[in-house]
Every structure is written in structure tokens, then in C-alpha cells.
Amino acid sequence: MPEPTTAPAAAPRTARHSGALPTARAHRRYWAVLTALAVLSALIVVGTLAWDNPMPFGTTGFWRIAELRATSVVIIVVVAFCQALATVAFQTVTNNRIITPSIMGFESLYRVIQTGAVFFLGIAGATLVQGVWQFVAQVVLMVAFAAVLYGWLLSGKYGNIQVMLLIGIILGGGLGALSTFMQRLLTPTEFDVLTARLIGSIANADASYLAVSLPLAAVAGGALWAGGRRLNVLALGREAATNVGVNHRRETIVVLLLVSLLMAVSTSLIGPMTFFGFLVAMLSYQLADTHDHRYVFPVAWLTGIVVLGGAYFVLKNIFYAAGSVGIIIEIVGGTFFLVHILRKGRL
């Protein structure tokens, strides 16, 4: 009697589904990366508050010095939040991962405002554009500029993202040329005062601005974060989004207005940082390794804190050059941008 044959043992199957993190390994990797970034961010925050504090730990004097340094920490957290979420959302709706919201002329408009104040009012003009109401006015002006631009270029019958980006580049170039022209007519003293305002720096921020910038960043960033699923649909393109019932044009304009609000808050707070958002977004895509914005946003925020906070801590405490944070980030971000373009081989 022949012996019954036994079926070969089935190969072990890995649990897999169609979500943003399809395998258990992807889950473990994502949470390990997020935990590592959270630990690094916490260490940078503690180091910024406690490093080289001359008073004994736990004393009243220690906490008083730490409280003074806490303003810089809050500014780093707010700027990282604004730049990270704004850049990721902007690249999603434009379907291009090498451009940033800076291309729309926000920073050129900021330079024109600062330069115009010094050009028409002298050195006293640099102080006239400081203060809570002046900060609010700059934010309103930048958001109004974006609203007019987006409303004009995207609401028409033939409106599209490519035309909007092209006109944004042209307007940014024109505003930059106007700013350069006014700078050439300044005296050396006026130019020196103005230069300090045009370089992105944590030291440029005023603690009184936080009462306005924190609610604005929370509302705009919270709206983008809550609409993460809708951003996932917009990332599929106009046709796919329309087929699943999403009003692509309306959603794109809403996202761009929220992005403009975040960029206006960040730029008015510390000054222009052209490549910071690009650097953070590029690292976040590699670290998160998923398309889902609900997972990319927290990684992008923590990456921004690590990059900006780490640069501020090293330059302030080791090289004693805290004012050069913006310059170093622009050099590193610009280098990463060129390397990314060369590796990709196309725009």
C-alpha cells in the first residue's frame, strides 16, 4: 500500500496590506526613525537650554538663564513646523519635489519691504518695520500677495500650476531686482544695518511676535495636517483626484493659501531661508519612506528641528557664530539641491 504523500510545507507569508506602511518591517522602520528624531530633538532642546549655563543646576539663576534661552527654542520649533509642512504640501500640489514656496516670491517681497523701509526712511526705517503690528502687516501683505496671485492664475478657465509657477518666478525676479537697485543707492552704514535683517537668523526674531505667529502657525499647519488624506489624493494628479470626487482646483488654492500663511509667518519671524525647506523635505521623504502625508509631516517637523536646532547649537556654542545659522543652512541646502539635480539628471 503506497504511503500517503505529504504536501510541501507552505513558505511563510509576510503579512502585507495596501496601507501607507505595507509591511511589519516598514512599520518598525518608520517608528524607529521617528523615535530617533524625537530623541535627537529633545537632546538639542535640552542642550540649548543647559549648555554652558554658569549657574548650578536647579537653582533659581539656572532656570532664569534657561528661560531666556527658551525663546530661541520656541522660535526654532515654530520655524521648523512652518517650513517643513509648507514645503511638503507645496511640492505635493505642484507635483514637483525640487521647488519650494520661496519660488513664488515671498522672500523677494520681504526683501523689498525691508529694503524700502531703509531706502525711504534711513536707518530709522529698520526699526520702524519691527514690532507686533508691523509683523502682522508684513504677514497680511504676503498672504494678500499670494491670494491675488493664486486667485488670478488658478481660477480662470485656462489656469494651471505651471503658468502660476512661471509668473511667480518672474515676479520674484522683478522684486529681487527692485530690492537690489535700492540697496545700491544706500550708504555703507545703511547697507550694513539692512544686511543683518536680510540674512535668516534666529537672533532676528522678537519674542513678542510669538503671540501672533503661534496661533497662525497652529491654524494653518493644523489644517494641512488634518487634510493629510486629501493631500494624498491631490498627489495623484488632477485627473485621478477629479475621478474620486475631489474638486482639484479649489483644494489646490486652499492648500496654497495655507502654505503662503506658513511661509509668511516663518519669513517675517527670522528672515528668508531659501533652501531650508527643500533640505528638510528631501530628508523627510527618504526617512519616512511613505507617500502618506500623515506620516511624512511629523518626520518633516522633527527633521526641521534637528537641522535648524543642531546648526544653531553647534554654531552658537562651538564656533560662537550664532548669526551665521542662515548662511550655513543655505550653503548646505544649496549643495544638497545641486547634488539632487545632478543625480536625478533632470529638473
mmCIF file of C-alpha atoms in Angstrom:
data_model
loop_
_atom_site.group_PDB
_atom_site.id
_atom_site.type_symbol
_atom_site.label_atom_id
_atom_site.label_comp_id
_atom_site.label_asym_id
_atom_site.label_seq_id
_atom_site.Cartn_x
_atom_site.Cartn_y
_atom_site.Cartn_z
ATOM 1 C CA MET A 1 0.000 0.000 0.000
ATOM 2 C CA PRO A 2 1.606 3.266 -1.067
ATOM 3 C CA GLU A 3 2.381 5.715 1.688
ATOM 4 C CA PRO A 4 0.359 8.923 1.607
ATOM 5 C CA THR A 5 2.377 11.800 0.254
ATOM 6 C CA THR A 6 2.580 14.906 2.324
ATOM 7 C CA ALA A 7 2.155 18.308 0.728
ATOM 8 C CA PRO A 8 5.267 20.503 0.811
ATOM 9 C CA ALA A 9 5.258 22.982 3.642
ATOM 10 C CA ALA A 10 3.970 26.350 2.516
ATOM 11 C CA ALA A 11 6.513 29.139 2.562
ATOM 12 C CA PRO A 12 5.903 31.561 5.432
ATOM 13 C CA ARG A 13 3.951 34.547 4.195
ATOM 14 C CA THR A 14 4.682 38.021 5.346
ATOM 15 C CA ALA A 15 1.650 40.000 6.463
ATOM 16 C CA ARG A 16 1.152 42.732 3.898
ATOM 17 C CA HIS A 17 -1.592 45.215 3.142
ATOM 18 C CA SER A 18 -2.081 48.225 0.931
ATOM 19 C CA GLY A 19 -1.666 50.952 3.572
ATOM 20 C CA ALA A 20 0.968 53.635 3.816
ATOM 21 C CA LEU A 21 3.303 51.255 5.675
ATOM 22 C CA PRO A 22 2.591 47.951 3.886
ATOM 23 C CA THR A 23 4.722 45.555 5.945
ATOM 24 C CA ALA A 24 5.622 44.998 9.585
ATOM 25 C CA ARG A 25 9.222 45.871 8.727
ATOM 26 C CA ALA A 26 8.110 49.212 7.277
ATOM 27 C CA HIS A 27 6.143 49.860 10.485
ATOM 28 C CA ARG A 28 9.159 49.117 12.681
ATOM 29 C CA ARG A 29 11.471 51.210 10.498
ATOM 30 C CA TYR A 30 9.148 54.235 10.492
ATOM 31 C CA TRP A 31 8.623 54.260 14.255
ATOM 32 C CA ALA A 32 12.352 53.700 14.861
ATOM 33 C CA VAL A 33 13.182 56.722 12.670
ATOM 34 C CA LEU A 34 10.500 58.855 14.340
ATOM 35 C CA THR A 35 11.739 57.870 17.821
ATOM 36 C CA ALA A 36 15.363 58.624 16.897
ATOM 37 C CA LEU A 37 14.395 62.072 15.551
ATOM 38 C CA ALA A 38 12.329 62.779 18.682
ATOM 39 C CA VAL A 39 15.263 61.835 20.934
ATOM 40 C CA LEU A 40 17.683 63.991 18.890
ATOM 41 C CA SER A 41 15.257 66.939 19.010
ATOM 42 C CA ALA A 42 14.889 66.562 22.795
ATOM 43 C CA LEU A 43 18.680 66.430 23.255
ATOM 44 C CA ILE A 44 19.121 69.590 21.132
ATOM 45 C CA VAL A 45 16.434 71.403 23.135
ATOM 46 C CA VAL A 46 17.970 70.374 26.485
ATOM 47 C CA GLY A 47 21.465 71.215 25.226
ATOM 48 C CA THR A 48 20.375 74.671 24.054
ATOM 49 C CA LEU A 49 18.818 75.390 27.456
ATOM 50 C CA ALA A 50 21.532 73.915 29.686
ATOM 51 C CA TRP A 51 24.864 74.032 27.789
ATOM 52 C CA ASP A 52 27.440 76.396 29.289
ATOM 53 C CA ASN A 53 24.957 77.631 31.891
ATOM 54 C CA PRO A 54 27.186 79.171 34.592
ATOM 55 C CA MET A 55 24.671 78.679 37.417
ATOM 56 C CA PRO A 56 24.345 75.363 39.366
ATOM 57 C CA PHE A 57 21.633 73.082 38.021
ATOM 58 C CA GLY A 58 18.240 73.518 39.708
ATOM 59 C CA THR A 59 18.950 76.925 41.191
ATOM 60 C CA THR A 60 16.828 79.997 40.505
ATOM 61 C CA GLY A 61 19.618 81.533 38.445
ATOM 62 C CA PHE A 62 19.891 78.395 36.269
ATOM 63 C CA TRP A 63 16.197 78.441 35.412
ATOM 64 C CA ARG A 64 16.256 82.192 34.826
ATOM 65 C CA ILE A 65 19.005 81.796 32.182
ATOM 66 C CA ALA A 66 17.208 78.766 30.711
ATOM 67 C CA GLU A 67 14.031 80.831 30.440
ATOM 68 C CA LEU A 68 15.879 83.472 28.418
ATOM 69 C CA ARG A 69 17.159 80.786 26.046
ATOM 70 C CA ALA A 70 13.706 79.179 25.757
ATOM 71 C CA THR A 71 12.627 81.902 23.319
ATOM 72 C CA SER A 72 15.181 80.696 20.762
ATOM 73 C CA VAL A 73 13.977 77.104 21.218
ATOM 74 C CA VAL A 74 10.331 78.067 20.622
ATOM 75 C CA ILE A 75 11.310 80.048 17.502
ATOM 76 C CA ILE A 76 13.247 77.049 16.140
ATOM 77 C CA VAL A 77 10.243 74.768 16.728
ATOM 78 C CA VAL A 78 7.810 77.216 15.064
ATOM 79 C CA VAL A 79 10.046 77.897 12.027
ATOM 80 C CA ALA A 80 10.730 74.167 11.534
ATOM 81 C CA PHE A 81 6.976 73.477 11.705
ATOM 82 C CA CYS A 82 6.112 76.211 9.180
ATOM 83 C CA GLN A 83 8.870 75.459 6.676
ATOM 84 C CA ALA A 84 8.515 71.660 6.827
ATOM 85 C CA LEU A 85 4.741 71.468 6.376
ATOM 86 C CA ALA A 86 4.617 74.303 3.836
ATOM 87 C CA THR A 87 7.318 72.798 1.603
ATOM 88 C CA VAL A 88 5.933 69.241 1.683
ATOM 89 C CA ALA A 89 2.378 70.447 0.906
ATOM 90 C CA PHE A 90 3.606 72.838 -1.822
ATOM 91 C CA GLN A 91 5.607 70.094 -3.544
ATOM 92 C CA THR A 92 2.547 67.831 -3.400
ATOM 93 C CA VAL A 93 0.124 70.210 -5.118
ATOM 94 C CA THR A 94 2.727 71.256 -7.718
ATOM 95 C CA ASN A 95 3.768 67.619 -8.246
ATOM 96 C CA ASN A 96 7.421 68.636 -8.153
ATOM 97 C CA ARG A 97 9.891 67.791 -5.385
ATOM 98 C CA ILE A 98 12.666 70.228 -6.299
ATOM 99 C CA ILE A 99 10.813 73.526 -5.878
ATOM 100 C CA THR A 100 9.893 75.314 -2.681
ATOM 101 C CA PRO A 101 7.336 78.026 -1.790
ATOM 102 C CA SER A 102 10.201 80.548 -1.975
ATOM 103 C CA ILE A 103 9.913 80.350 -5.756
ATOM 104 C CA MET A 104 6.636 82.311 -5.547
ATOM 105 C CA GLY A 105 8.412 85.493 -4.465
ATOM 106 C CA PHE A 106 7.636 85.583 -0.712
ATOM 107 C CA GLU A 107 11.231 86.204 0.242
ATOM 108 C CA SER A 108 11.709 88.767 -2.532
ATOM 109 C CA LEU A 109 8.672 90.637 -1.214
ATOM 110 C CA TYR A 110 10.147 90.525 2.312
ATOM 111 C CA ARG A 111 13.445 91.942 0.947
ATOM 112 C CA VAL A 112 11.599 94.752 -0.847
ATOM 113 C CA ILE A 113 9.716 95.694 2.351
ATOM 114 C CA GLN A 114 12.879 95.741 4.466
ATOM 115 C CA THR A 115 14.978 97.499 1.810
ATOM 116 C CA GLY A 116 12.249 100.025 1.031
ATOM 117 C CA ALA A 117 11.946 100.966 4.697
ATOM 118 C CA VAL A 118 15.683 101.735 4.908
ATOM 119 C CA PHE A 119 15.777 103.353 1.443
ATOM 120 C CA PHE A 120 12.950 105.825 2.130
ATOM 121 C CA LEU A 121 13.357 106.364 5.880
ATOM 122 C CA GLY A 122 17.067 105.778 6.502
ATOM 123 C CA ILE A 123 18.470 103.682 9.351
ATOM 124 C CA ALA A 124 15.413 104.591 11.435
ATOM 125 C CA GLY A 125 13.326 102.679 8.864
ATOM 126 C CA ALA A 126 14.894 99.389 10.007
ATOM 127 C CA THR A 127 13.364 99.914 13.445
ATOM 128 C CA LEU A 128 10.029 101.112 12.037
ATOM 129 C CA VAL A 129 9.381 97.703 10.433
ATOM 130 C CA GLN A 130 9.840 95.984 13.806
ATOM 131 C CA GLY A 131 7.035 95.437 16.299
ATOM 132 C CA VAL A 132 3.915 93.306 16.568
ATOM 133 C CA TRP A 133 1.721 95.442 14.313
ATOM 134 C CA GLN A 134 4.455 95.727 11.685
ATOM 135 C CA PHE A 135 4.897 91.936 11.897
ATOM 136 C CA VAL A 136 1.146 91.445 11.355
ATOM 137 C CA ALA A 137 1.212 93.920 8.447
ATOM 138 C CA GLN A 138 4.047 92.005 6.738
ATOM 139 C CA VAL A 139 2.179 88.696 7.138
ATOM 140 C CA VAL A 140 -1.061 90.221 5.782
ATOM 141 C CA LEU A 141 0.792 91.764 2.823
ATOM 142 C CA MET A 142 2.478 88.465 1.889
ATOM 143 C CA VAL A 143 -0.750 86.434 2.214
ATOM 144 C CA ALA A 144 -2.662 89.058 0.192
ATOM 145 C CA PHE A 145 0.059 88.876 -2.490
ATOM 146 C CA ALA A 146 -0.347 85.082 -2.617
ATOM 147 C CA ALA A 147 -4.166 85.254 -2.603
ATOM 148 C CA VAL A 148 -4.212 87.661 -5.561
ATOM 149 C CA LEU A 149 -1.656 85.582 -7.444
ATOM 150 C CA TYR A 150 -3.373 82.233 -6.850
ATOM 151 C CA GLY A 151 -6.881 83.590 -7.327
ATOM 152 C CA TRP A 152 -5.924 85.244 -10.600
ATOM 153 C CA LEU A 153 -3.894 82.411 -12.096
ATOM 154 C CA LEU A 154 -5.816 79.347 -10.902
ATOM 155 C CA SER A 155 -9.447 80.448 -11.055
ATOM 156 C CA GLY A 156 -9.544 81.156 -14.809
ATOM 157 C CA LYS A 157 -10.608 78.691 -17.454
ATOM 158 C CA TYR A 158 -7.036 78.100 -18.609
ATOM 159 C CA GLY A 159 -5.360 78.492 -15.251
ATOM 160 C CA ASN A 160 -2.789 75.869 -14.337
ATOM 161 C CA ILE A 161 0.045 75.297 -11.922
ATOM 162 C CA GLN A 162 2.834 75.669 -14.495
ATOM 163 C CA VAL A 163 1.721 79.172 -15.523
ATOM 164 C CA MET A 164 1.354 80.145 -11.856
ATOM 165 C CA LEU A 165 4.917 78.966 -11.083
ATOM 166 C CA LEU A 166 6.325 80.784 -14.123
ATOM 167 C CA ILE A 167 4.676 84.085 -13.207
ATOM 168 C CA GLY A 168 5.706 83.598 -9.573
ATOM 169 C CA ILE A 169 9.342 83.236 -10.679
ATOM 170 C CA ILE A 170 9.079 86.353 -12.862
ATOM 171 C CA LEU A 171 7.507 88.417 -10.070
ATOM 172 C CA GLY A 172 10.101 87.147 -7.604
ATOM 173 C CA GLY A 173 12.887 88.105 -10.004
ATOM 174 C CA GLY A 174 11.377 91.554 -10.550
ATOM 175 C CA LEU A 175 11.015 92.204 -6.824
ATOM 176 C CA GLY A 176 14.573 90.968 -6.272
ATOM 177 C CA ALA A 177 15.886 93.344 -8.951
ATOM 178 C CA LEU A 178 13.995 96.253 -7.369
ATOM 179 C CA SER A 179 15.466 95.388 -3.979
ATOM 180 C CA THR A 180 18.999 95.199 -5.434
ATOM 181 C CA PHE A 181 18.550 98.571 -7.146
ATOM 182 C CA MET A 182 17.551 100.271 -3.881
ATOM 183 C CA GLN A 183 20.422 98.574 -1.996
ATOM 184 C CA ARG A 184 22.970 100.044 -4.437
ATOM 185 C CA LEU A 185 21.803 103.554 -3.536
ATOM 186 C CA LEU A 186 22.189 103.055 0.223
ATOM 187 C CA THR A 187 25.092 104.387 2.250
ATOM 188 C CA PRO A 188 27.560 101.792 3.650
ATOM 189 C CA THR A 189 26.100 102.211 7.136
ATOM 190 C CA GLU A 190 22.519 101.749 5.950
ATOM 191 C CA PHE A 191 23.536 98.726 3.869
ATOM 192 C CA ASP A 192 25.297 97.159 6.850
ATOM 193 C CA VAL A 193 22.182 97.575 9.019
ATOM 194 C CA LEU A 194 19.960 96.194 6.272
ATOM 195 C CA THR A 195 22.162 93.146 5.606
ATOM 196 C CA ALA A 196 21.658 91.923 9.159
ATOM 197 C CA ARG A 197 17.889 91.873 8.514
ATOM 198 C CA LEU A 198 18.098 90.080 5.169
ATOM 199 C CA ILE A 199 20.000 87.019 6.392
ATOM 200 C CA GLY A 200 17.876 84.371 8.052
ATOM 201 C CA SER A 201 18.826 84.287 11.728
ATOM 202 C CA ILE A 202 17.255 83.149 14.985
ATOM 203 C CA ALA A 203 18.539 86.388 16.501
ATOM 204 C CA ASN A 204 16.297 88.417 14.156
ATOM 205 C CA ALA A 205 13.158 87.144 15.874
ATOM 206 C CA ASP A 206 11.389 89.105 18.578
ATOM 207 C CA ALA A 207 9.718 87.161 21.408
ATOM 208 C CA SER A 208 6.673 89.465 21.195
ATOM 209 C CA TYR A 209 5.961 88.087 17.683
ATOM 210 C CA LEU A 210 5.231 84.633 19.128
ATOM 211 C CA ALA A 211 1.848 85.751 20.479
ATOM 212 C CA VAL A 212 0.733 86.200 16.855
ATOM 213 C CA SER A 213 2.862 83.648 14.999
ATOM 214 C CA LEU A 214 1.991 80.672 17.251
ATOM 215 C CA PRO A 215 -1.820 80.787 16.631
ATOM 216 C CA LEU A 216 -1.333 81.466 12.901
ATOM 217 C CA ALA A 217 1.102 78.563 12.508
ATOM 218 C CA ALA A 218 -1.147 76.258 14.559
ATOM 219 C CA VAL A 219 -4.241 77.059 12.475
ATOM 220 C CA ALA A 220 -2.566 76.816 9.043
ATOM 221 C CA GLY A 221 -0.371 73.836 9.908
ATOM 222 C CA GLY A 222 -3.205 72.072 11.731
ATOM 223 C CA ALA A 223 -5.465 72.455 8.692
ATOM 224 C CA LEU A 224 -2.799 70.947 6.419
ATOM 225 C CA TRP A 225 -2.134 68.131 8.891
ATOM 226 C CA ALA A 226 -5.857 67.350 9.273
ATOM 227 C CA GLY A 227 -6.194 67.281 5.476
ATOM 228 C CA GLY A 228 -3.410 64.739 5.028
ATOM 229 C CA ARG A 229 -5.706 62.212 3.327
ATOM 230 C CA ARG A 230 -6.871 64.882 0.856
ATOM 231 C CA LEU A 231 -3.237 65.770 0.089
ATOM 232 C CA ASN A 232 -2.649 62.091 -0.669
ATOM 233 C CA VAL A 233 -5.400 62.310 -3.292
ATOM 234 C CA LEU A 234 -4.056 65.584 -4.749
ATOM 235 C CA ALA A 235 -0.653 63.915 -5.129
ATOM 236 C CA LEU A 236 -2.243 61.515 -7.654
ATOM 237 C CA GLY A 237 -2.813 64.366 -10.118
ATOM 238 C CA ARG A 238 -5.744 66.378 -11.433
ATOM 239 C CA GLU A 239 -7.485 63.576 -13.353
ATOM 240 C CA ALA A 240 -7.267 60.969 -10.590
ATOM 241 C CA ALA A 241 -8.375 63.440 -7.916
ATOM 242 C CA THR A 242 -11.344 64.586 -10.006
ATOM 243 C CA ASN A 243 -12.376 60.980 -10.668
ATOM 244 C CA VAL A 244 -12.661 60.266 -6.946
ATOM 245 C CA GLY A 245 -14.812 63.353 -6.352
ATOM 246 C CA VAL A 246 -12.241 65.913 -5.180
ATOM 247 C CA ASN A 247 -12.519 69.468 -6.524
ATOM 248 C CA HIS A 248 -8.859 69.703 -7.542
ATOM 249 C CA ARG A 249 -8.746 73.442 -8.309
ATOM 250 C CA ARG A 250 -10.487 74.511 -5.101
ATOM 251 C CA GLU A 251 -8.416 72.198 -2.918
ATOM 252 C CA THR A 252 -5.192 73.356 -4.590
ATOM 253 C CA ILE A 253 -5.993 77.032 -3.944
ATOM 254 C CA VAL A 254 -6.853 76.296 -0.288
ATOM 255 C CA VAL A 255 -3.590 74.392 0.212
ATOM 256 C CA LEU A 256 -1.549 77.157 -1.451
ATOM 257 C CA LEU A 257 -3.145 79.823 0.752
ATOM 258 C CA LEU A 258 -2.327 77.809 3.890
ATOM 259 C CA VAL A 259 1.229 77.356 2.580
ATOM 260 C CA SER A 260 1.529 81.110 1.961
ATOM 261 C CA LEU A 261 0.392 81.820 5.544
ATOM 262 C CA LEU A 262 3.022 79.451 6.981
ATOM 263 C CA MET A 263 5.766 80.923 4.771
ATOM 264 C CA ALA A 264 4.734 84.475 5.648
ATOM 265 C CA VAL A 265 4.959 83.682 9.382
ATOM 266 C CA SER A 266 8.362 81.999 9.028
ATOM 267 C CA THR A 267 9.886 84.692 6.798
ATOM 268 C CA SER A 268 8.562 87.581 8.899
ATOM 269 C CA LEU A 269 9.852 85.857 12.047
ATOM 270 C CA ILE A 270 13.514 85.139 11.208
ATOM 271 C CA GLY A 271 14.038 86.299 7.620
ATOM 272 C CA PRO A 272 14.462 84.399 4.331
ATOM 273 C CA MET A 273 15.828 80.829 4.222
ATOM 274 C CA THR A 274 15.552 79.669 0.632
ATOM 275 C CA PHE A 275 16.923 76.132 0.861
ATOM 276 C CA PHE A 276 15.925 75.149 4.418
ATOM 277 C CA GLY A 277 12.508 73.817 3.389
ATOM 278 C CA PHE A 278 13.967 71.914 0.438
ATOM 279 C CA LEU A 279 16.636 70.306 2.646
ATOM 280 C CA VAL A 280 14.083 69.242 5.272
ATOM 281 C CA ALA A 281 11.558 67.907 2.744
ATOM 282 C CA MET A 282 14.186 65.921 0.824
ATOM 283 C CA LEU A 283 15.495 64.273 4.017
ATOM 284 C CA SER A 284 11.941 63.589 5.221
ATOM 285 C CA TYR A 285 10.937 61.685 2.094
ATOM 286 C CA GLN A 286 13.980 59.437 2.491
ATOM 287 C CA LEU A 287 13.459 58.904 6.218
ATOM 288 C CA ALA A 288 9.672 58.393 6.199
ATOM 289 C CA ASP A 289 9.725 56.193 3.055
ATOM 290 C CA THR A 290 5.974 56.554 2.519
ATOM 291 C CA HIS A 291 3.634 58.674 0.429
ATOM 292 C CA ASP A 292 1.125 59.286 3.242
ATOM 293 C CA HIS A 293 1.289 62.887 4.473
ATOM 294 C CA ARG A 294 0.011 61.851 7.908
ATOM 295 C CA TYR A 295 3.332 60.052 8.370
ATOM 296 C CA VAL A 296 5.558 62.441 6.403
ATOM 297 C CA PHE A 297 4.527 65.581 8.327
ATOM 298 C CA PRO A 298 5.781 64.526 11.790
ATOM 299 C CA VAL A 299 9.065 63.274 10.309
ATOM 300 C CA ALA A 300 9.476 66.557 8.401
ATOM 301 C CA TRP A 301 8.796 68.650 11.531
ATOM 302 C CA LEU A 302 11.280 66.727 13.682
ATOM 303 C CA THR A 303 13.870 66.772 10.875
ATOM 304 C CA GLY A 304 13.497 70.550 10.688
ATOM 305 C CA ILE A 305 14.089 70.866 14.437
ATOM 306 C CA VAL A 306 17.183 68.648 14.236
ATOM 307 C CA VAL A 307 18.650 70.559 11.250
ATOM 308 C CA LEU A 308 17.885 74.113 12.415
ATOM 309 C CA GLY A 309 18.340 73.454 16.142
ATOM 310 C CA GLY A 310 21.513 71.421 15.574
ATOM 311 C CA ALA A 311 23.034 74.137 13.366
ATOM 312 C CA TYR A 312 22.122 76.817 15.937
ATOM 313 C CA PHE A 313 23.573 74.794 18.851
ATOM 314 C CA VAL A 314 26.876 73.991 17.085
ATOM 315 C CA LEU A 315 27.453 77.492 15.684
ATOM 316 C CA LYS A 316 26.465 79.230 18.930
ATOM 317 C CA ASN A 317 28.356 77.080 21.428
ATOM 318 C CA ILE A 318 31.346 75.757 19.444
ATOM 319 C CA PHE A 319 32.113 78.362 16.772
ATOM 320 C CA TYR A 320 30.486 81.328 18.586
ATOM 321 C CA ALA A 321 28.777 82.384 15.342
ATOM 322 C CA ALA A 322 25.051 82.064 16.043
ATOM 323 C CA GLY A 323 24.306 84.775 13.474
ATOM 324 C CA SER A 324 25.644 82.562 10.673
ATOM 325 C CA VAL A 325 22.989 79.842 11.012
ATOM 326 C CA GLY A 326 21.089 81.050 7.957
ATOM 327 C CA ILE A 327 24.268 81.269 5.840
ATOM 328 C CA ILE A 328 25.406 77.735 6.745
ATOM 329 C CA ILE A 329 21.960 76.227 6.107
ATOM 330 C CA GLU A 330 21.750 77.992 2.734
ATOM 331 C CA ILE A 331 25.193 76.637 1.744
ATOM 332 C CA VAL A 332 24.370 73.072 2.856
ATOM 333 C CA GLY A 333 20.853 73.189 1.397
ATOM 334 C CA GLY A 334 22.087 74.626 -1.906
ATOM 335 C CA THR A 335 24.764 71.929 -2.141
ATOM 336 C CA PHE A 336 22.190 69.191 -1.490
ATOM 337 C CA PHE A 337 19.965 70.791 -4.141
ATOM 338 C CA LEU A 338 22.728 70.652 -6.781
ATOM 339 C CA VAL A 339 23.662 67.070 -5.838
ATOM 340 C CA HIS A 340 19.999 66.058 -6.046
ATOM 341 C CA ILE A 341 19.636 67.645 -9.506
ATOM 342 C CA LEU A 342 22.844 66.038 -10.793
ATOM 343 C CA ARG A 343 21.822 62.588 -9.528
ATOM 344 C CA LYS A 344 18.333 62.957 -10.942
ATOM 345 C CA GLY A 345 19.662 64.178 -14.287
ATOM 346 C CA ARG A 346 16.695 66.478 -14.984
ATOM 347 C CA LEU A 347 14.520 69.175 -13.430
#
